[in-house]
Amino acid sequence: MKSKVDCIPCMFRQALNTSRLVTKDQSVIRRIFAQVADWTKRISLDNSPATNSKPIYLIVSEVTGVSDPYAVQKKQTNQGALALLPELRKFIRKSPDPLDAALHIAIAGNVIDMGIGHSFDFNREVEEILEIMNRKLGISDLPDLKAELHPGIKLLYLADNAGEIVFDRLLVEQLLKTGAKITLAVKSGPIINDATMEDAKIAGLTRLVKVITTGGNDVGVNWNNISREFMNTVKNADIILAKGHGNFETCDDRRENFYFLLKIKCEMVARQIGGNLGDLVFKHSHKKKKQVRHARHQ
Amino acid sequence: MKSKVDCIPCMFRQALNTSRLVTKDQSVIRRIFAQVADWTKRISLDNSPATNSKPIYLIVSEVTGVSDPYAVQKKQTNQGALALLPELRKFIRKSPDPLDAALHIAIAGNVIDMGIGHSFDFNREVEEILEIMNRKLGISDLPDLKAELHPGIKLLYLADNAGEIVFDRLLVEQLLKTGAKITLAVKSGPIINDATMEDAKIAGLTRLVKVITTGGNDVGVNWNNISREFMNTVKNADIILAKGHGNFETCDDRRENFYFLLKIKCEMVARQIGGNLGDLVFKHSHKKKKQVRHARHQ
């Protein structure tokens, strides 16, 4: 998706939230904002918000000298999410539709996102996750996925954030039960609180499936900065499950068979995806129009 | 109060909200944002948010060529508020404490503010106003005011927004009943949706009290840009009632006897005033410490 002017105030908020993790010095944040101000003047609205945002995080790192401002929070959210696993497994076991339950949990985990919106409080987020686990999805194309799943199908799973990746594991486990052949992709280096290989290990995913990196440390997928291995995996995949805003923003105009799993956190994405702010979404990019009535009449 | 770095992202939001009233052209908004970006690099955090924000509105006017982007909305909110008057008068008549009820309504009217937060929808705001009319104030120094009010006391009322000024009329009416001698001050020209002399006339206030202008069209009071008449009125006032964020931000460090009436619309003001986001506030700047217990022991 393309950016809107609305994304520009948000870029300052992203810079502020990230800066606050490593400094309380307003003069340092002023220096960061000055560079962000210059960057916002040069960006193209034809780029996705994710693409336009990446330099914001680089500016914060460069000015503060902290290469990974989210390092501490990432560890904390991984540990917090791991502690929730028994409760979440119970939720799935008790569900009449374990795949649907695991899907729900994976999308609920997308609450753990430090890049968008206000400052981050993991305990508050956990409360929200537990609350929304029973909430109806705003968009659910699960029937499409169920129709496609069969043993041997090649599935690529694009992870989003640390912490959240622990929740993804539960969905991966359910998908493995259907006989799908799964590859999971993480970022090749730190960007916001996105999951890297280390987070995939902590979540126990490297023991379950093949884990690769996209080849870049971009917000979502920067299609000009990916490895050959990642591109080949994309080409060979029958289904790509993509988590979160960044992946949606950078993959929604791709031709591959995508399913997007996310919580809608801003009006721009709400408009693009056809949902409402706050909605939990499982959206098939190749959704076929409903022809039920037509079929019945034949 | 001084500005914080947090005010800078908000300045872009203010520019965006104002721009949207007069243009849908993203390239025009980009030009506005480019100038806002340059301005944010030069501002001093020692200035109030109100003071730092004014040039944002000038930039929007200059780039779009529309000197008063809020003109239409101001008329609409005045008319909308006038239509509510009968219901509001009934609320006051039924109240055991009409002054408290009118005070409540005047603060609830501060919901009508287009400068802060998201885009404006008057019908939604009216719903909120009616809902919060019965809500307890987060801070209420009404006992202080009641102790001070007596016939002949000189009271200066700093109005805030169009629409809201209709609600102020009800409080002015109650204050007049106590025998207070009231002067009301509006802006000398358009700035955001702030009330001007025309709005005071529409609200029927010019028939009730003496109405003057501050001498400037600033957000709140720019003490370097006021008329001699306004300054003399400030000096002679026993009590100054000041509505809204802008007046609070520019008057909270003054020595005069201020009462601030506002809804807290951002974290910066919440911290400064010692309340919570969303609180309705009636705050006395000269509040005396409670000495009840001490007095009882004597």
Coordinates of N, CA, C and O in Angstrom, one line a residue, chain A residues 77-215:
Chain A
T77 N 9.2 -9.3 26.4 CA 7.9 -9.7 25.8 C 8.0 -11.2 25.4 O 7.0 -11.9 25.6
N78 N 9.2 -11.7 25.0 CA 9.3 -13.1 24.8 C 9.1 -13.9 26.0 O 8.3 -14.9 26.0
Q79 N 9.7 -13.5 27.1 CA 9.5 -14.2 28.4 C 8.1 -14.1 28.9 O 7.5 -15.1 29.3
G80 N 7.5 -12.9 28.7 CA 6.1 -12.7 29.1 C 5.2 -13.6 28.3 O 4.3 -14.3 28.9
A81 N 5.4 -13.7 27.0 CA 4.6 -14.5 26.2 C 4.8 -16.0 26.5 O 3.8 -16.8 26.5
L82 N 6.0 -16.4 26.8 CA 6.3 -17.8 27.1 C 5.5 -18.2 28.4 O 5.0 -19.3 28.5
A83 N 5.5 -17.3 29.3 CA 4.8 -17.6 30.6 C 3.3 -17.8 30.4 O 2.6 -18.5 31.1
L84 N 2.7 -17.2 29.3 CA 1.3 -17.3 29.0 C 1.0 -18.6 28.2 O -0.2 -19.0 28.1
L85 N 2.0 -19.3 27.7 CA 1.8 -20.5 26.9 C 0.8 -21.6 27.5 O -0.1 -22.0 26.8
P86 N 1.0 -22.0 28.8 CA 0.1 -23.0 29.3 C -1.4 -22.6 29.2 O -2.2 -23.4 28.8
E87 N -1.6 -21.3 29.6 CA -3.0 -20.9 29.5 C -3.5 -20.9 28.1 O -4.7 -21.2 27.8
L88 N -2.7 -20.5 27.1 CA -3.1 -20.4 25.7 C -3.3 -21.8 25.2 O -4.3 -22.1 24.4
R89 N -2.5 -22.8 25.6 CA -2.7 -24.2 25.1 C -4.0 -24.7 25.6 O -4.7 -25.5 24.9
K90 N -4.3 -24.3 26.8 CA -5.6 -24.8 27.4 C -6.8 -24.3 26.6 O -7.7 -25.0 26.3
F91 N -6.6 -23.0 26.2 CA -7.7 -22.3 25.4 C -7.9 -23.1 24.1 O -9.0 -23.3 23.7
I92 N -6.8 -23.5 23.5 CA -6.9 -24.2 22.2 C -7.4 -25.6 22.4 O -8.3 -26.0 21.6
R93 N -7.0 -26.3 23.5 CA -7.5 -27.7 23.8 C -9.0 -27.7 24.0 O -9.7 -28.6 23.5
K94 N -9.5 -26.6 24.6 CA -10.9 -26.6 25.0 C -11.8 -26.1 23.8 O -13.0 -26.2 23.8
S95 N -11.1 -25.6 22.7 CA -11.9 -25.1 21.6 C -12.4 -26.2 20.7 O -11.7 -27.2 20.5
P96 N -13.7 -26.0 20.2 CA -14.2 -27.0 19.2 C -13.4 -26.9 17.9 O -13.4 -27.9 17.2
D97 N -12.7 -25.8 17.7 CA -12.0 -25.7 16.4 C -10.6 -25.2 16.8 O -10.3 -24.0 16.8
P98 N -9.7 -26.1 17.1 CA -8.3 -25.7 17.5 C -7.6 -24.8 16.5 O -6.8 -23.9 17.0
L99 N -7.8 -25.0 15.2 CA -7.1 -24.2 14.3 C -7.6 -22.7 14.4 O -6.8 -21.8 14.4
D100 N -8.9 -22.6 14.5 CA -9.5 -21.3 14.6 C -9.0 -20.6 15.9 O -8.6 -19.4 15.9
A101 N -8.9 -21.4 17.0 CA -8.5 -20.8 18.3 C -7.0 -20.4 18.2 O -6.7 -19.3 18.7
A102 N -6.2 -21.2 17.5 CA -4.7 -20.8 17.4 C -4.6 -19.6 16.5 O -3.7 -18.8 16.8
L103 N -5.4 -19.5 15.5 CA -5.4 -18.4 14.6 C -5.7 -17.1 15.4 O -5.1 -16.1 15.2
H104 N -6.7 -17.2 16.2 CA -7.2 -16.1 17.0 C -6.1 -15.6 17.9 O -5.8 -14.4 18.0
I105 N -5.4 -16.6 18.5 CA -4.3 -16.3 19.5 C -3.2 -15.6 18.7 O -2.6 -14.6 19.2
A106 N -2.9 -16.1 17.5 CA -1.8 -15.5 16.7 C -2.1 -14.1 16.4 O -1.2 -13.2 16.4
I107 N -3.3 -13.8 16.0 CA -3.7 -12.4 15.7 C -3.7 -11.5 16.9 O -3.3 -10.4 16.9
A108 N -4.3 -12.1 18.0 CA -4.3 -11.4 19.3 C -2.8 -11.0 19.7 O -2.6 -9.9 20.2
G109 N -1.9 -11.9 19.4 CA -0.5 -11.6 19.7 C 0.1 -10.4 18.9 O 1.0 -9.7 19.3
N110 N -0.6 -10.0 17.8 CA -0.2 -8.8 17.1 C -0.4 -7.5 17.8 O 0.0 -6.4 17.4
V111 N -1.1 -7.6 19.0 CA -1.2 -6.4 19.9 C 0.2 -6.0 20.3 O 0.5 -4.8 20.5
I112 N 1.1 -7.0 20.4 CA 2.5 -6.7 20.8 C 3.2 -6.0 19.7 O 3.9 -6.6 18.9
D113 N 3.1 -4.7 19.6 CA 3.7 -4.0 18.6 C 4.1 -2.6 19.1 O 3.3 -1.8 19.5
M114 N 5.4 -2.4 19.1 CA 5.9 -1.1 19.6 C 6.1 0.0 18.6 O 6.4 1.1 19.0
G115 N 5.9 -0.4 17.4 CA 6.2 0.6 16.3 C 5.0 1.6 16.1 O 5.3 2.7 15.7
I116 N 3.8 1.2 16.4 CA 2.7 2.0 16.1 C 2.0 2.5 17.4 O 2.0 1.8 18.4
G117 N 1.5 3.7 17.4 CA 0.6 4.1 18.5 C 1.4 4.6 19.7 O 2.6 5.0 19.6
H118 N 0.8 4.5 20.9 CA 1.4 5.1 22.1 C 2.5 4.2 22.7 O 2.8 3.1 22.2
S119 N 3.0 4.7 23.8 CA 4.1 3.9 24.5 C 3.6 2.6 24.9 O 2.4 2.3 25.1
F120 N 4.6 1.7 25.1 CA 4.3 0.3 25.3 C 4.3 -0.2 26.7 O 5.2 0.2 27.5
D121 N 3.3 -0.9 27.1 CA 3.2 -1.5 28.5 C 2.8 -2.9 28.3 O 1.6 -3.2 28.1
F122 N 3.7 -3.9 28.5 CA 3.4 -5.3 28.2 C 2.3 -5.8 29.0 O 1.5 -6.6 28.5
N123 N 2.3 -5.4 30.3 CA 1.2 -6.0 31.2 C -0.2 -5.6 30.7 O -1.1 -6.3 30.7
R124 N -0.3 -4.3 30.2 CA -1.5 -3.8 29.7 C -1.9 -4.6 28.4 O -3.0 -4.9 28.2
E125 N -0.8 -4.8 27.6 CA -1.0 -5.5 26.3 C -1.5 -7.0 26.6 O -2.4 -7.5 25.9
V126 N -0.9 -7.6 27.6 CA -1.4 -9.0 27.9 C -2.8 -9.0 28.3 O -3.6 -9.9 27.9
E127 N -3.2 -8.0 29.1 CA -4.7 -7.9 29.5 C -5.5 -7.9 28.2 O -6.5 -8.5 28.1
E128 N -5.1 -7.0 27.3 CA -5.8 -6.8 26.0 C -5.8 -8.2 25.2 O -6.9 -8.5 24.7
I129 N -4.7 -8.8 25.2 CA -4.6 -10.1 24.4 C -5.6 -11.1 25.0 O -6.4 -11.7 24.3
L130 N -5.6 -11.2 26.3 CA -6.5 -12.2 26.9 C -8.0 -11.8 26.7 O -8.9 -12.6 26.5
E131 N -8.2 -10.5 26.7 CA -9.6 -10.0 26.5 C -10.1 -10.3 25.1 O -11.2 -10.7 24.8
I132 N -9.2 -10.1 24.1 CA -9.6 -10.2 22.7 C -9.5 -11.6 22.1 O -10.0 -11.8 21.0
M133 N -9.0 -12.5 22.9 CA -9.0 -13.9 22.4 C -10.3 -14.5 22.1 O -10.5 -15.3 21.2
N134 N -11.3 -14.0 22.8 CA -12.7 -14.4 22.5 C -13.5 -13.5 21.6 O -14.6 -13.8 21.3
R135 N -12.8 -12.4 21.1 CA -13.6 -11.5 20.3 C -13.7 -12.0 18.9 O -12.7 -12.6 18.4
K136 N -14.8 -11.7 18.2 CA -15.0 -12.2 16.8 C -14.0 -11.4 15.9 O -13.8 -10.2 16.1
L137 N -13.5 -12.1 14.9 CA -12.6 -11.4 14.0 C -13.5 -10.5 13.1 O -14.6 -10.8 12.7
G138 N -12.9 -9.3 12.8 CA -13.6 -8.3 11.9 C -13.7 -8.9 10.5 O -14.7 -8.7 9.8
I139 N -12.6 -9.5 10.1 CA -12.6 -10.2 8.8 C -12.0 -11.6 9.0 O -11.0 -11.7 9.7
S140 N -12.7 -12.7 8.6 CA -12.1 -14.0 8.7 C -12.3 -14.8 7.5 O -13.4 -15.2 7.1
D141 N -11.2 -15.0 6.8 CA -11.2 -15.9 5.6 C -10.7 -17.3 5.9 O -10.1 -17.9 5.0
L142 N -10.9 -17.7 7.1 CA -10.5 -19.0 7.5 C -11.0 -20.2 6.6 O -10.3 -21.1 6.3
P143 N -12.3 -20.0 6.2 CA -12.8 -21.1 5.3 C -12.0 -21.2 4.1 O -11.7 -22.4 3.6
D144 N -11.5 -20.1 3.5 CA -10.6 -20.2 2.4 C -9.3 -21.0 2.7 O -8.9 -21.9 1.9
L145 N -8.7 -20.7 3.8 CA -7.5 -21.4 4.2 C -7.8 -22.9 4.4 O -7.0 -23.7 3.9
K146 N -8.9 -23.2 5.1 CA -9.2 -24.6 5.3 C -9.4 -25.4 4.0 O -9.0 -26.5 3.9
A147 N -10.0 -24.7 3.0 CA -10.2 -25.3 1.7 C -8.9 -25.6 1.0 O -8.7 -26.6 0.3
E148 N -7.9 -24.8 1.3 CA -6.6 -24.9 0.6 C -5.6 -25.9 1.3 O -4.8 -26.5 0.7
L149 N -5.7 -26.0 2.7 CA -4.8 -26.8 3.4 C -4.9 -28.3 3.1 O -6.0 -28.9 3.1
H150 N -3.8 -28.9 2.8 CA -3.8 -30.4 2.6 C -2.3 -30.8 2.8 O -1.4 -30.0 2.7
P151 N -2.1 -32.1 3.1 CA -0.8 -32.6 3.4 C 0.2 -32.3 2.3 O -0.1 -32.4 1.1
G152 N 1.4 -31.7 2.7 CA 2.4 -31.5 1.7 C 2.4 -30.1 1.1 O 3.3 -29.6 0.4
I153 N 1.3 -29.3 1.4 CA 1.2 -27.9 0.9 C 2.4 -27.1 1.5 O 2.7 -27.2 2.7
K154 N 2.9 -26.3 0.6 CA 4.1 -25.5 1.1 C 3.6 -24.1 1.6 O 3.0 -23.3 0.9
L155 N 3.9 -23.9 2.9 CA 3.4 -22.7 3.5 C 4.6 -21.8 4.1 O 5.4 -22.4 4.8
L156 N 4.6 -20.6 3.7 CA 5.6 -19.6 4.2 C 4.9 -18.7 5.3 O 3.9 -18.2 5.0
Y157 N 5.5 -18.6 6.4 CA 4.9 -17.8 7.5 C 5.8 -16.7 7.8 O 7.0 -16.8 8.2
L158 N 5.4 -15.4 7.5 CA 6.2 -14.2 7.7 C 5.9 -13.7 9.2 O 4.8 -13.2 9.4
A159 N 6.8 -13.9 10.0 CA 6.7 -13.5 11.4 C 6.7 -12.0 11.5 O 7.2 -11.3 10.6
D160 N 6.2 -11.5 12.6 CA 6.3 -10.0 12.8 C 7.1 -9.7 14.1 O 8.3 -9.5 13.9
N161 N 6.6 -9.7 15.2 CA 7.3 -9.1 16.4 C 7.8 -10.2 17.4 O 7.2 -11.3 17.5
A162 N 8.8 -9.8 18.1 CA 9.3 -10.6 19.3 C 8.1 -10.7 20.2 O 7.2 -9.8 20.2
G163 N 8.0 -11.7 21.0 CA 6.8 -11.9 21.9 C 5.7 -12.5 21.2 O 5.3 -13.6 21.4
E164 N 5.2 -11.8 20.2 CA 4.2 -12.3 19.3 C 4.6 -13.6 18.7 O 3.7 -14.5 18.4
I165 N 5.9 -13.8 18.4 CA 6.3 -15.0 17.7 C 6.1 -16.2 18.6 O 5.9 -17.3 18.0
V166 N 6.0 -16.1 19.9 CA 5.6 -17.2 20.8 C 4.2 -17.6 20.5 O 3.9 -18.8 20.5
F167 N 3.3 -16.7 20.2 CA 1.9 -17.0 19.9 C 1.8 -17.6 18.5 O 1.0 -18.5 18.3
D168 N 2.7 -17.2 17.6 CA 2.7 -17.8 16.3 C 3.0 -19.3 16.4 O 2.5 -20.1 15.6
R169 N 3.9 -19.6 17.3 CA 4.2 -21.0 17.5 C 3.0 -21.9 17.6 O 2.9 -23.0 17.1
L170 N 2.0 -21.4 18.3 CA 0.8 -22.2 18.6 C 0.0 -22.5 17.3 O -0.5 -23.5 17.0
L171 N 0.0 -21.4 16.4 CA -0.6 -21.6 15.1 C 0.2 -22.5 14.2 O -0.4 -23.4 13.5
V172 N 1.5 -22.4 14.3 CA 2.4 -23.2 13.5 C 2.2 -24.7 13.9 O 2.1 -25.6 13.0
E173 N 2.0 -25.0 15.2 CA 1.8 -26.3 15.6 C 0.5 -26.9 15.1 O 0.4 -28.0 14.6
Q174 N -0.6 -26.1 15.0 CA -1.8 -26.5 14.5 C -1.7 -26.8 13.0 O -2.3 -27.7 12.4
L175 N -1.0 -25.9 12.3 CA -0.8 -26.0 10.8 C 0.0 -27.2 10.5 O -0.3 -27.9 9.5
L176 N 1.0 -27.6 11.3 CA 1.8 -28.8 11.1 C 0.9 -30.0 11.2 O 1.1 -31.0 10.4
K177 N -0.1 -30.0 12.1 CA -1.0 -31.1 12.2 C -1.8 -31.4 10.9 O -2.2 -32.5 10.7
T178 N -1.9 -30.4 10.0 CA -2.6 -30.6 8.8 C -1.7 -31.2 7.7 O -2.2 -31.5 6.6
G179 N -0.4 -31.3 8.1 CA 0.5 -31.9 7.1 C 1.2 -30.9 6.3 O 1.9 -31.2 5.3
A180 N 0.9 -29.6 6.6 CA 1.6 -28.5 5.8 C 3.1 -28.5 6.0 O 3.6 -28.9 7.1
K181 N 3.8 -28.1 5.0 CA 5.3 -28.1 5.1 C 5.6 -26.6 5.3 O 5.4 -25.8 4.4
I182 N 6.1 -26.2 6.5 CA 6.2 -24.8 6.8 C 7.6 -24.3 6.9 O 8.5 -24.9 7.4
T183 N 7.8 -23.1 6.3 CA 9.0 -22.3 6.5 C 8.6 -21.0 7.2 O 7.6 -20.4 6.8
L184 N 9.4 -20.6 8.2 CA 9.1 -19.4 8.9 C 10.2 -18.4 8.6 O 11.4 -18.7 8.6
A185 N 9.8 -17.1 8.3 CA 10.8 -16.1 8.0 C 10.8 -15.0 9.0 O 9.8 -14.5 9.4
V186 N 12.0 -14.7 9.5 CA 12.2 -13.6 10.5 C 13.2 -12.6 9.8 O 13.7 -12.8 8.7
K187 N 13.4 -11.5 10.5 CA 14.3 -10.5 10.0 C 15.7 -10.8 10.2 O 16.0 -11.5 11.2
S188 N 16.6 -10.4 9.3 CA 18.0 -10.7 9.5 C 18.8 -9.9 10.5 O 19.9 -10.2 10.9
G189 N 18.1 -8.9 11.0 CA 18.7 -8.0 12.0 C 17.7 -7.2 12.7 O 16.5 -7.2 12.2
P190 N 18.0 -6.5 13.8 CA 17.0 -5.8 14.6 C 16.4 -4.6 13.8 O 17.1 -3.9 13.1
I191 N 15.1 -4.5 13.8 CA 14.3 -3.4 13.3 C 13.0 -3.3 14.2 O 12.3 -4.3 14.3
I192 N 12.9 -2.2 14.8 CA 11.8 -2.0 15.9 C 11.9 -3.3 16.8 O 13.0 -3.7 17.2
N193 N 10.7 -3.9 17.1 CA 10.8 -5.1 17.9 C 10.5 -6.3 17.1 O 10.0 -7.3 17.6
D194 N 10.8 -6.3 15.8 CA 10.6 -7.4 14.9 C 11.4 -8.6 15.4 O 12.6 -8.5 15.8
A195 N 10.8 -9.8 15.2 CA 11.5 -11.0 15.6 C 12.7 -11.3 14.6 O 12.6 -11.1 13.4
T196 N 13.8 -11.7 15.2 CA 15.0 -12.2 14.5 C 15.2 -13.7 14.8 O 14.4 -14.3 15.5
M197 N 16.2 -14.3 14.3 CA 16.5 -15.7 14.5 C 16.6 -16.1 16.0 O 16.1 -17.1 16.4
E198 N 17.1 -15.1 16.7 CA 17.2 -15.4 18.2 C 15.8 -15.6 18.8 O 15.6 -16.4 19.7
D199 N 14.9 -14.7 18.4 CA 13.5 -14.8 18.9 C 12.9 -16.1 18.5 O 12.1 -16.7 19.3
A200 N 13.1 -16.5 17.3 CA 12.5 -17.7 16.8 C 13.0 -18.9 17.6 O 12.3 -19.8 17.9
K201 N 14.3 -18.8 18.0 CA 14.9 -19.9 18.8 C 14.2 -19.9 20.2 O 13.8 -20.9 20.7
I202 N 14.1 -18.7 20.8 CA 13.5 -18.6 22.1 C 12.1 -19.1 22.1 O 11.7 -19.8 23.1
A203 N 11.4 -18.8 21.0 CA 10.0 -19.3 20.9 C 9.9 -20.8 20.6 O 8.8 -21.3 20.6
G204 N 11.0 -21.4 20.4 CA 11.0 -22.9 20.1 C 10.7 -23.2 18.7 O 10.4 -24.4 18.4
L205 N 10.6 -22.2 17.8 CA 10.2 -22.5 16.5 C 11.3 -23.1 15.6 O 10.9 -23.9 14.7
T206 N 12.5 -22.9 15.9 CA 13.6 -23.5 15.1 C 13.6 -25.0 15.3 O 14.2 -25.7 14.4
R207 N 13.0 -25.5 16.4 CA 13.0 -27.0 16.5 C 11.8 -27.6 15.8 O 11.7 -28.8 15.6
L208 N 10.8 -26.8 15.4 CA 9.6 -27.2 14.8 C 9.6 -27.1 13.2 O 9.1 -28.0 12.6
V209 N 10.1 -26.0 12.7 CA 10.1 -25.8 11.3 C 11.4 -25.2 10.8 O 12.3 -24.8 11.6
K210 N 11.5 -25.1 9.5 CA 12.7 -24.4 8.9 C 12.5 -22.9 9.1 O 11.5 -22.4 8.7
V211 N 13.5 -22.3 9.7 CA 13.4 -20.8 9.9 C 14.5 -20.2 9.0 O 15.7 -20.5 9.1
I212 N 14.1 -19.2 8.2 CA 15.1 -18.5 7.4 C 14.9 -17.0 7.7 O 14.0 -16.6 8.5
T213 N 15.7 -16.2 7.1 CA 15.5 -14.7 7.3 C 15.1 -14.1 5.9 O 15.4 -14.7 4.9
T214 N 14.5 -13.0 6.0 CA 14.1 -12.3 4.7 C 15.3 -11.8 3.9 O 15.2 -11.6 2.7
G215 N 16.4 -11.7 4.7 CA 17.6 -11.2 4.0 C 17.8 -9.7 4.3 O 18.8 -9.1 4.0

